PDB file of C-alpha atoms in Angstrom:
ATOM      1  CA  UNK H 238     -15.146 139.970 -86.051  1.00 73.00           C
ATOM      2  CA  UNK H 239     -16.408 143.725 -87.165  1.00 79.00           C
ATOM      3  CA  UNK H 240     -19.308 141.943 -88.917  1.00 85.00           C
ATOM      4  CA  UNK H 241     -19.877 139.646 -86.071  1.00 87.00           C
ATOM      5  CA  UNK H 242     -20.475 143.071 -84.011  1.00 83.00           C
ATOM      6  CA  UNK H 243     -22.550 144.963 -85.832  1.00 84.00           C
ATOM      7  CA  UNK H 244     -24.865 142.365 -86.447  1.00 86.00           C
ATOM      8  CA  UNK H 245     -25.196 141.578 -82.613  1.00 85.00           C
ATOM      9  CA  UNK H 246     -25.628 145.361 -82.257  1.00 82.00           C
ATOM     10  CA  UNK H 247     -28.320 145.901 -84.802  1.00 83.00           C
ATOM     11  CA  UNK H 248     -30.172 142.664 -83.561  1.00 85.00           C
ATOM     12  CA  UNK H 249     -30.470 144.965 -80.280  1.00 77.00           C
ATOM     13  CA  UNK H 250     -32.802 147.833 -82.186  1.00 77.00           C
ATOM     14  CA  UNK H 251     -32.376 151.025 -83.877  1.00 76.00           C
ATOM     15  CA  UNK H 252     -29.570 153.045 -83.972  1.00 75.00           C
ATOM     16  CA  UNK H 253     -27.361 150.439 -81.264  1.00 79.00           C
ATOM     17  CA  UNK H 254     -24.648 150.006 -84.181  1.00 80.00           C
ATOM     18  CA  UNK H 255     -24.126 153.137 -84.157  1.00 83.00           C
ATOM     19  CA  UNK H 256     -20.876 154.305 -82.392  1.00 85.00           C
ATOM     20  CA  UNK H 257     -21.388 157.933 -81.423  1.00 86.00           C
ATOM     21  CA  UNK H 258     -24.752 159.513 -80.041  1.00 86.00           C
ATOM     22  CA  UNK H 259     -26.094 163.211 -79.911  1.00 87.00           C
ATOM     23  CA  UNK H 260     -28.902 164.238 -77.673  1.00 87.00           C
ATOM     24  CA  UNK H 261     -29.758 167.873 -76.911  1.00 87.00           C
ATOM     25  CA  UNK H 262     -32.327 169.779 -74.447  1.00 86.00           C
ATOM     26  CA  UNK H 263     -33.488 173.083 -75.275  1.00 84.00           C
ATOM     27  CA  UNK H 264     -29.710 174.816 -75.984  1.00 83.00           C
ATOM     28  CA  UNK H 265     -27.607 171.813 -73.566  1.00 87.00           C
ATOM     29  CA  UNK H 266     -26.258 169.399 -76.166  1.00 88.00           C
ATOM     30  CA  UNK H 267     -24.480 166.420 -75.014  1.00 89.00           C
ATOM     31  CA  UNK H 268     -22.221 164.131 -77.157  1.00 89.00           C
ATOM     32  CA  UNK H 269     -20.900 160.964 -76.870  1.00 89.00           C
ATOM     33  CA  UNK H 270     -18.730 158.915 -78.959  1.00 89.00           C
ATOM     34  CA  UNK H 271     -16.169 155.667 -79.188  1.00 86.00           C
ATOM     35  CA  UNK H 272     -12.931 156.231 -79.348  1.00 86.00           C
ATOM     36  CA  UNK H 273     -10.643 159.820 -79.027  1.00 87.00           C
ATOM     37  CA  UNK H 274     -10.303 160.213 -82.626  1.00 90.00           C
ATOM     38  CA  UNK H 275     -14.034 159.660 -83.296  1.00 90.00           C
ATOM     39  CA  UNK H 276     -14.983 162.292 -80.319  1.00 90.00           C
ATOM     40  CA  UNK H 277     -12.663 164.840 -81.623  1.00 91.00           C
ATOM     41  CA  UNK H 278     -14.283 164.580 -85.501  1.00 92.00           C
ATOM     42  CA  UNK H 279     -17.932 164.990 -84.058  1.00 91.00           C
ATOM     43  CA  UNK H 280     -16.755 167.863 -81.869  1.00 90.00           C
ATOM     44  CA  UNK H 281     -15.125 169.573 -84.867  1.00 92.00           C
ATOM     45  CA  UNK H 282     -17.935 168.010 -87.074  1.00 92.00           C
ATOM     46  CA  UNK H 283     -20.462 170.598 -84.429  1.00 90.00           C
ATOM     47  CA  UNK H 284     -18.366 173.593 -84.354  1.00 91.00           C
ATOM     48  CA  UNK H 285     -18.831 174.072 -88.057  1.00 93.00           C
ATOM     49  CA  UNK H 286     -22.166 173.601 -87.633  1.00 91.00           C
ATOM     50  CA  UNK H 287     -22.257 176.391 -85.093  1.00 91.00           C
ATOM     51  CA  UNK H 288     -20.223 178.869 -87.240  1.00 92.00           C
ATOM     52  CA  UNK H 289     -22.549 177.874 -90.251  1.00 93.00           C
ATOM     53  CA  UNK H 290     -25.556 179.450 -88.328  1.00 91.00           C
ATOM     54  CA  UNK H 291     -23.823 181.904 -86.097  1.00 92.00           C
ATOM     55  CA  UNK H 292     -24.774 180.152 -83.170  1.00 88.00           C
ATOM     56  CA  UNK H 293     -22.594 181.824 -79.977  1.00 87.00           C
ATOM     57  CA  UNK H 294     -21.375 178.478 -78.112  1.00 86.00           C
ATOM     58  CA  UNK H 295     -21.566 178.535 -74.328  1.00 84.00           C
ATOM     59  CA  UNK H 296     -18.393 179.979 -72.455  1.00 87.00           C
ATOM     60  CA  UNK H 297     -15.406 177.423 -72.114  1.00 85.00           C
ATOM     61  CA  UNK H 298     -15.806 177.287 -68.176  1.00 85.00           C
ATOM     62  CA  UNK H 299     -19.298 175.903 -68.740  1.00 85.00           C
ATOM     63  CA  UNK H 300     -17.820 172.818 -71.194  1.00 87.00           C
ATOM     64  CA  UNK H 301     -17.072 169.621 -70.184  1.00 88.00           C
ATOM     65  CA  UNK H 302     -15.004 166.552 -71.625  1.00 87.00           C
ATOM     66  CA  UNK H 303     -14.381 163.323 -70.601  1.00 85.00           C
ATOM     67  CA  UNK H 304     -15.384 160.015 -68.742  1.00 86.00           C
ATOM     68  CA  UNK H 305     -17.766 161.499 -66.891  1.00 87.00           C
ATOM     69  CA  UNK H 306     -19.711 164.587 -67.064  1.00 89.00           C
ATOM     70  CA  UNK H 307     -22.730 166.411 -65.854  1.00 89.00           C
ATOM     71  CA  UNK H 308     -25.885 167.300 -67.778  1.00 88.00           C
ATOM     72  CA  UNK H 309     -29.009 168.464 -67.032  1.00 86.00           C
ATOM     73  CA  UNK H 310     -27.919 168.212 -63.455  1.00 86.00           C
ATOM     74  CA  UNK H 311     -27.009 164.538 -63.521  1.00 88.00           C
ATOM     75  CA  UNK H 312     -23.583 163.172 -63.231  1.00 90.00           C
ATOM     76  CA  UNK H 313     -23.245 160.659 -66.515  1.00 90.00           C
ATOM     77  CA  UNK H 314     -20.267 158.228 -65.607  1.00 89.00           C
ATOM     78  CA  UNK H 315     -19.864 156.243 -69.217  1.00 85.00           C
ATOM     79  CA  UNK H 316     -17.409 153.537 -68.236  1.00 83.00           C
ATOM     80  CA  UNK H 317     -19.156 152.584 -65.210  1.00 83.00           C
ATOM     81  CA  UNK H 318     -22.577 152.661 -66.923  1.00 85.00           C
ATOM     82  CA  UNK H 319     -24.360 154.486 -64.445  1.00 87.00           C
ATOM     83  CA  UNK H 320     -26.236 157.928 -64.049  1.00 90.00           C
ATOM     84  CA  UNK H 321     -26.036 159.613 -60.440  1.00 90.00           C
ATOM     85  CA  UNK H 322     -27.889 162.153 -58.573  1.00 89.00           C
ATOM     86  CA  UNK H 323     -25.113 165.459 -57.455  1.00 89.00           C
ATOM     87  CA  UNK H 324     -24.847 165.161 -53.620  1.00 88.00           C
ATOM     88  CA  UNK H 325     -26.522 168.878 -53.759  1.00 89.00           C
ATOM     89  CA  UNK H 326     -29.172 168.231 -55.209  1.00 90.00           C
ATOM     90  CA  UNK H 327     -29.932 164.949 -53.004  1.00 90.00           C
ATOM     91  CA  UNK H 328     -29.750 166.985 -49.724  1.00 91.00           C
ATOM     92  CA  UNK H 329     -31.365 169.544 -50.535  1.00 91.00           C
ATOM     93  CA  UNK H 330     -34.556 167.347 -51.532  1.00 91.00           C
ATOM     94  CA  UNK H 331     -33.859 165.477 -48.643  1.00 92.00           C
ATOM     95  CA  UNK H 332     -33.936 169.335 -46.708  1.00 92.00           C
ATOM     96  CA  UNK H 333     -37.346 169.458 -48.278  1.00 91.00           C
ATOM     97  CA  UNK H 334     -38.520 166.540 -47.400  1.00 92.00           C
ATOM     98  CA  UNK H 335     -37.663 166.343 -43.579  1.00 92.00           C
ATOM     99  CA  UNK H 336     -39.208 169.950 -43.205  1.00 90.00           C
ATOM    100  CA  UNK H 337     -42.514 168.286 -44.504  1.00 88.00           C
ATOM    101  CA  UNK H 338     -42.556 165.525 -42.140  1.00 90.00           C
ATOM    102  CA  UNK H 339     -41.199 167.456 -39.275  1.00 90.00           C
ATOM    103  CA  UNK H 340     -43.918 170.288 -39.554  1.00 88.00           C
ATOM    104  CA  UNK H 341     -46.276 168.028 -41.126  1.00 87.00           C
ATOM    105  CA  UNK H 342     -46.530 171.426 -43.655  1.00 84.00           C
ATOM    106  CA  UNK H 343     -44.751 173.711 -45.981  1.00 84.00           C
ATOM    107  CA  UNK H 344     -45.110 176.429 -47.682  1.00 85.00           C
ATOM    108  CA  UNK H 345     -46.552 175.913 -51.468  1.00 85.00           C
ATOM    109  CA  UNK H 346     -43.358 177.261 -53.207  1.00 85.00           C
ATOM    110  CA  UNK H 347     -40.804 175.260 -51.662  1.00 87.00           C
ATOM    111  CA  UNK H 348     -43.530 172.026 -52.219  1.00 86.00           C
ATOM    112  CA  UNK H 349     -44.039 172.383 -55.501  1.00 87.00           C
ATOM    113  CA  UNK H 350     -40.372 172.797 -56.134  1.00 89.00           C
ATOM    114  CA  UNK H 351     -39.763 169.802 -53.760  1.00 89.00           C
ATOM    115  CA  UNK H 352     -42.518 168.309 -56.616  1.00 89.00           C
ATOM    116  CA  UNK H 353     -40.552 169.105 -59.071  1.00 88.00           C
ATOM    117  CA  UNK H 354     -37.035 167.477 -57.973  1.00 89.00           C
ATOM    118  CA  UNK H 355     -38.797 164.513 -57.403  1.00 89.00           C
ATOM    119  CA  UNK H 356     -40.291 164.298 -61.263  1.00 89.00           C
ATOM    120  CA  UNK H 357     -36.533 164.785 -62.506  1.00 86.00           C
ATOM    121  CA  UNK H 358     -35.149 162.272 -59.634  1.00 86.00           C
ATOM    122  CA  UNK H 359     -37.360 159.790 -59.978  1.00 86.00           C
ATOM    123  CA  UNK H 360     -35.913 157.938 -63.196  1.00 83.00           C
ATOM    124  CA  UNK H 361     -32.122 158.797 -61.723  1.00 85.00           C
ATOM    125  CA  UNK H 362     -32.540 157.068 -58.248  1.00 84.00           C
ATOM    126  CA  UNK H 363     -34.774 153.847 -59.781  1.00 81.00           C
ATOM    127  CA  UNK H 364     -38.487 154.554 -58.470  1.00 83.00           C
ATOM    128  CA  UNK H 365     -41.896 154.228 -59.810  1.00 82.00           C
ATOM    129  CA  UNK H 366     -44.045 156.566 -61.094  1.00 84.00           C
ATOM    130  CA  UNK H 367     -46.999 155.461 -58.765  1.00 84.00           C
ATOM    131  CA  UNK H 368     -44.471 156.590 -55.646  1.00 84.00           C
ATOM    132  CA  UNK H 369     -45.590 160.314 -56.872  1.00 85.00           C
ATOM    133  CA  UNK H 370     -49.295 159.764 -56.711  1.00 85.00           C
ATOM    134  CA  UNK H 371     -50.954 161.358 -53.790  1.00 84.00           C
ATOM    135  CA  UNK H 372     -48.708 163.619 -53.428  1.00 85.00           C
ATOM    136  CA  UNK H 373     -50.453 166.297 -55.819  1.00 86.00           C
ATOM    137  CA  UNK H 374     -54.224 166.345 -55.287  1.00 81.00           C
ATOM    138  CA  UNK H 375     -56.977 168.801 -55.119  1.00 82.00           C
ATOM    139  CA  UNK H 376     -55.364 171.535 -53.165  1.00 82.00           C
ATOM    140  CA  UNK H 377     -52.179 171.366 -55.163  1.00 82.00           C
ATOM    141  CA  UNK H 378     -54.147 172.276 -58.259  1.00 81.00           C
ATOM    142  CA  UNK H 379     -55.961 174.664 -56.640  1.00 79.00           C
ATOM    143  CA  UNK H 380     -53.155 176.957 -55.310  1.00 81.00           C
ATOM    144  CA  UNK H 381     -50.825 175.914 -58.783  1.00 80.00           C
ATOM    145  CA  UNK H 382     -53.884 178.287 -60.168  1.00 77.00           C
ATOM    146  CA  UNK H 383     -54.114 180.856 -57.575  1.00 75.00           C
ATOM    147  CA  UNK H 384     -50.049 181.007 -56.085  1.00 69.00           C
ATOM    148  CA  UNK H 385     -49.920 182.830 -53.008  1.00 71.00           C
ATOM    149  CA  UNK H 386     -48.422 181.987 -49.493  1.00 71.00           C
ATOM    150  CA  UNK H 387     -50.680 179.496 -48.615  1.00 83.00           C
ATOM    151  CA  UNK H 388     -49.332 176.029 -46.869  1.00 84.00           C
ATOM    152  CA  UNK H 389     -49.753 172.237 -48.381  1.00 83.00           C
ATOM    153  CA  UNK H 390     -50.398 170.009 -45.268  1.00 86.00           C
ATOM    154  CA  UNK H 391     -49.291 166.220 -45.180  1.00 85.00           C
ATOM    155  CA  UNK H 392     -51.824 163.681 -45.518  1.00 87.00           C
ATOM    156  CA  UNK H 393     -51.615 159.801 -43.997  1.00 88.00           C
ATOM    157  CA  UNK H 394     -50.893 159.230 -48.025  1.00 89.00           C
ATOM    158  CA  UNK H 395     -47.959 162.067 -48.386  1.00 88.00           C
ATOM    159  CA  UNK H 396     -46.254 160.984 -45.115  1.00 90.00           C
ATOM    160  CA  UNK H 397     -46.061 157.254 -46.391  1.00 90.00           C
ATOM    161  CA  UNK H 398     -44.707 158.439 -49.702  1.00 89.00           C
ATOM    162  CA  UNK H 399     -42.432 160.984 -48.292  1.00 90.00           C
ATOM    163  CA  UNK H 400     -41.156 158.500 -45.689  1.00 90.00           C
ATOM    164  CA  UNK H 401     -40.331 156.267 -48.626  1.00 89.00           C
ATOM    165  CA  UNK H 402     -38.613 158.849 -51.035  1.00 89.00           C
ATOM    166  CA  UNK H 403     -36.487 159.669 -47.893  1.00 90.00           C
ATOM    167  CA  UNK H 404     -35.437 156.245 -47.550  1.00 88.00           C
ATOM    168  CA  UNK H 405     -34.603 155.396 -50.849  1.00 87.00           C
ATOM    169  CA  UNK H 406     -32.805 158.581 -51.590  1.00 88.00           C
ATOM    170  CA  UNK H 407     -30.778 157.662 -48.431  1.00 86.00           C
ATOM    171  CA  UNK H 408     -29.680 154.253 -49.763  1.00 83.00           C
ATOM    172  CA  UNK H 409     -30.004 154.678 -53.440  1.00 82.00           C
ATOM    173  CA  UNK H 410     -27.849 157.883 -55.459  1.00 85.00           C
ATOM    174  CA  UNK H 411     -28.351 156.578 -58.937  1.00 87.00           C
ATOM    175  CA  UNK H 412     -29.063 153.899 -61.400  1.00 85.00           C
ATOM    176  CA  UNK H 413     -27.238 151.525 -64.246  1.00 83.00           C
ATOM    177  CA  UNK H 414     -27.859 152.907 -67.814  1.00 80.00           C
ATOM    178  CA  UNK H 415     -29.455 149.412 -68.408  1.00 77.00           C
ATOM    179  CA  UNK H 416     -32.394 150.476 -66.535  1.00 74.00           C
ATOM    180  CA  UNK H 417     -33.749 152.444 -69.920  1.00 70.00           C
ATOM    181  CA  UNK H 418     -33.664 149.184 -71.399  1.00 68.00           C
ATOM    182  CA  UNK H 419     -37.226 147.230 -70.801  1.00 67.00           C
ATOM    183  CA  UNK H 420     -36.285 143.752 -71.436  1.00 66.00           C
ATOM    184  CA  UNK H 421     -32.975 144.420 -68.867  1.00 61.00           C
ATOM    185  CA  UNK H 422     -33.008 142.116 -65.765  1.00 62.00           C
ATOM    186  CA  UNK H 423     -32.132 144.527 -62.485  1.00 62.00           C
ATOM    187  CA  UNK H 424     -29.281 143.668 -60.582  1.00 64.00           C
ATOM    188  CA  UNK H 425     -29.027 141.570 -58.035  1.00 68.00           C
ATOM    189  CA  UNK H 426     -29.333 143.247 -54.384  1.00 67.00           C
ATOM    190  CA  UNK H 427     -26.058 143.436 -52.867  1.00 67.00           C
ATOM    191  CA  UNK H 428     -26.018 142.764 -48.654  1.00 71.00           C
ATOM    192  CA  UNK H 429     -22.106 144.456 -48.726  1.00 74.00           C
ATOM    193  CA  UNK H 430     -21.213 147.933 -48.509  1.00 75.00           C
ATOM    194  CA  UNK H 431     -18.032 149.621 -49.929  1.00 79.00           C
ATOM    195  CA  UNK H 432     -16.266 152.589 -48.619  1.00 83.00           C
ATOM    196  CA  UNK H 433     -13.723 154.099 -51.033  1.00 85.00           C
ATOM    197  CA  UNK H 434     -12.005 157.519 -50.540  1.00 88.00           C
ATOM    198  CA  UNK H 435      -9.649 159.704 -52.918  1.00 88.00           C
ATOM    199  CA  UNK H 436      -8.096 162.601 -53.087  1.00 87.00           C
ATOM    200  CA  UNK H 437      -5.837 164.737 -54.838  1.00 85.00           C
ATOM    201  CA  UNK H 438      -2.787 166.981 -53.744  1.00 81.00           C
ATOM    202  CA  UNK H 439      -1.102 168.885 -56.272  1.00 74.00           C
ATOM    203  CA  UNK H 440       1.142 170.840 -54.279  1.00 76.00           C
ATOM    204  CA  UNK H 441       4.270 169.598 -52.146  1.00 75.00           C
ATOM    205  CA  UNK H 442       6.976 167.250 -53.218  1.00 77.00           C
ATOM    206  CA  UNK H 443       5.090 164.853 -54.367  1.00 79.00           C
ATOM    207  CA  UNK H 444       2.006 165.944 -56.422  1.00 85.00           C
ATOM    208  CA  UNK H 445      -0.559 163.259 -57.614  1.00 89.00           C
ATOM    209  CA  UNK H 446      -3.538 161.598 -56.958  1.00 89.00           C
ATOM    210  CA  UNK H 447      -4.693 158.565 -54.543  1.00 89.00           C
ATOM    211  CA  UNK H 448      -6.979 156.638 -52.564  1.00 91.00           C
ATOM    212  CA  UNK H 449      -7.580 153.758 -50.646  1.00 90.00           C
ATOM    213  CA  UNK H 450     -10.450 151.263 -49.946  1.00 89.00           C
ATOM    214  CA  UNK H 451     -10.435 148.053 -47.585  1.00 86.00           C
ATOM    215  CA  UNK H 452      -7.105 148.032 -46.857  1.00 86.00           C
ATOM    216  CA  UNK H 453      -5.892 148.310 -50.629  1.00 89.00           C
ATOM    217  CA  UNK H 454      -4.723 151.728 -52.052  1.00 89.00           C
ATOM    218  CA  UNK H 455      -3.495 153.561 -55.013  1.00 88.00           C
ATOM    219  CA  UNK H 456      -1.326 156.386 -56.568  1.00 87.00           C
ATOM    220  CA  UNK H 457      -0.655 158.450 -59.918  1.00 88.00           C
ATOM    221  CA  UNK H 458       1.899 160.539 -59.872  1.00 87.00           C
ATOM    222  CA  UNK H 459       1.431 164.110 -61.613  1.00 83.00           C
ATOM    223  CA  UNK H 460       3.628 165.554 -63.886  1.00 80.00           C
ATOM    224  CA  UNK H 461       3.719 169.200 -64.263  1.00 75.00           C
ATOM    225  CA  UNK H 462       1.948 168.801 -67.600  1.00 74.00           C
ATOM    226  CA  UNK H 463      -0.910 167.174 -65.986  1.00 70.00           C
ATOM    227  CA  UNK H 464      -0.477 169.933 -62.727  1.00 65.00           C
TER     228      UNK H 464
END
């Protein structure tokens, strides 16, 4: 059965037998690996490493571990498969956004910054690169060379990409992991919409966690280890 794996794995390309992966931005490193034992080897495996050169590690507040995690301001959820943009960082593009179409203007900071969230959102929330073009143009370059307090106005061309970014953005928060993968079919369109809620209470007589979602619902007690 091993055997049977890897070779389906390997048939998929370069490096996809691999069980553990390492990818690193400037100094944010993310790991991922199968398996607890596995995860705990690489993480001791990259310590040494970091003692070996006297690299100073990032405070303990600013680590993460688990299921899910966020990196390079994107929520990574590994057992669903699927990357998601933080609910801060999708309202405050959509801020920018409505301020643009509202006063059919804004000021060039807060545009190109607007710009910019759209560049790093764009893969995240499943949208084509063409739904960015128009919305530079002659007078972004211009005052990207000479910054000052000037305004960018909205075009016919900006307001039809702009009204489409705010749409999308409104229905769409992320994307499956398979969408990296060229030859991946996209999923089907769904017409049904799910509303699930949880919470967590770790005070009282009963501490735990819970939820509830179309008339089903769940609960996990807390011990005081866990508390």
């Amino acid at each position: 059965k091993r055997l049977a794996w890897l070779a389906r794995r390997r048939s998929l390309g370069v490096g996809q037998a691999r069980l553990y992966a390492v990818h690193g931005y400037t100094d944010d490193i993310s790991f991922s690996a199968v398996g607890s034992d596995r995860l705990l080897r690489l993480l001791r495996t990259w310590d040494e490493v970091c003692r070996d050169f006297g690299v100073k590690v990032a405070i303990p507040a600013k680590q993460q571990i688990g299921l899910s995690v966020t990196w390079l301001g994107v929520q990574f959820y590994s057992v669903g498969g699927f990357v998601v943009l933080p609910p801060a960082k999708r309202l405050r593009l959509l801020g920018l956004i409505a301020d643009m179409l509202r006063d059919s203007r804004l000021l060039f900071t807060r545009y190109r910054s607007m710009i910019g969230m759209m560049e790093s959102a764009r893969m995240i929330v499943g949208l084509p690169v063409a739904d960015l073009y128009g919305l530079y143009g002659d007078d972004f370059r211009l005052l990207c060379a000479h910054p000052s307090a000037a305004m960018m106005t909205l075009t016919d061309r900006r307001r039809e990409l702009l009204g489409r970014w705010q749409l999308h953005i409104m229905r769409s928060a992320g994307s499956l992991v398979t969408a990296a993968i060229p030859s991946a079919l996209p999923p089907p369109p769904s017409q049904a919409a799910f509303f699930l809620y949880s919470d967590a209470a770790g005070e009282g007589d009963a501490p735990g966690l819970g939820g509830y979602a179309h008339g089903a619902y769940w609960y996990m007690a807390l011990d005081a280890r866990a508390l």
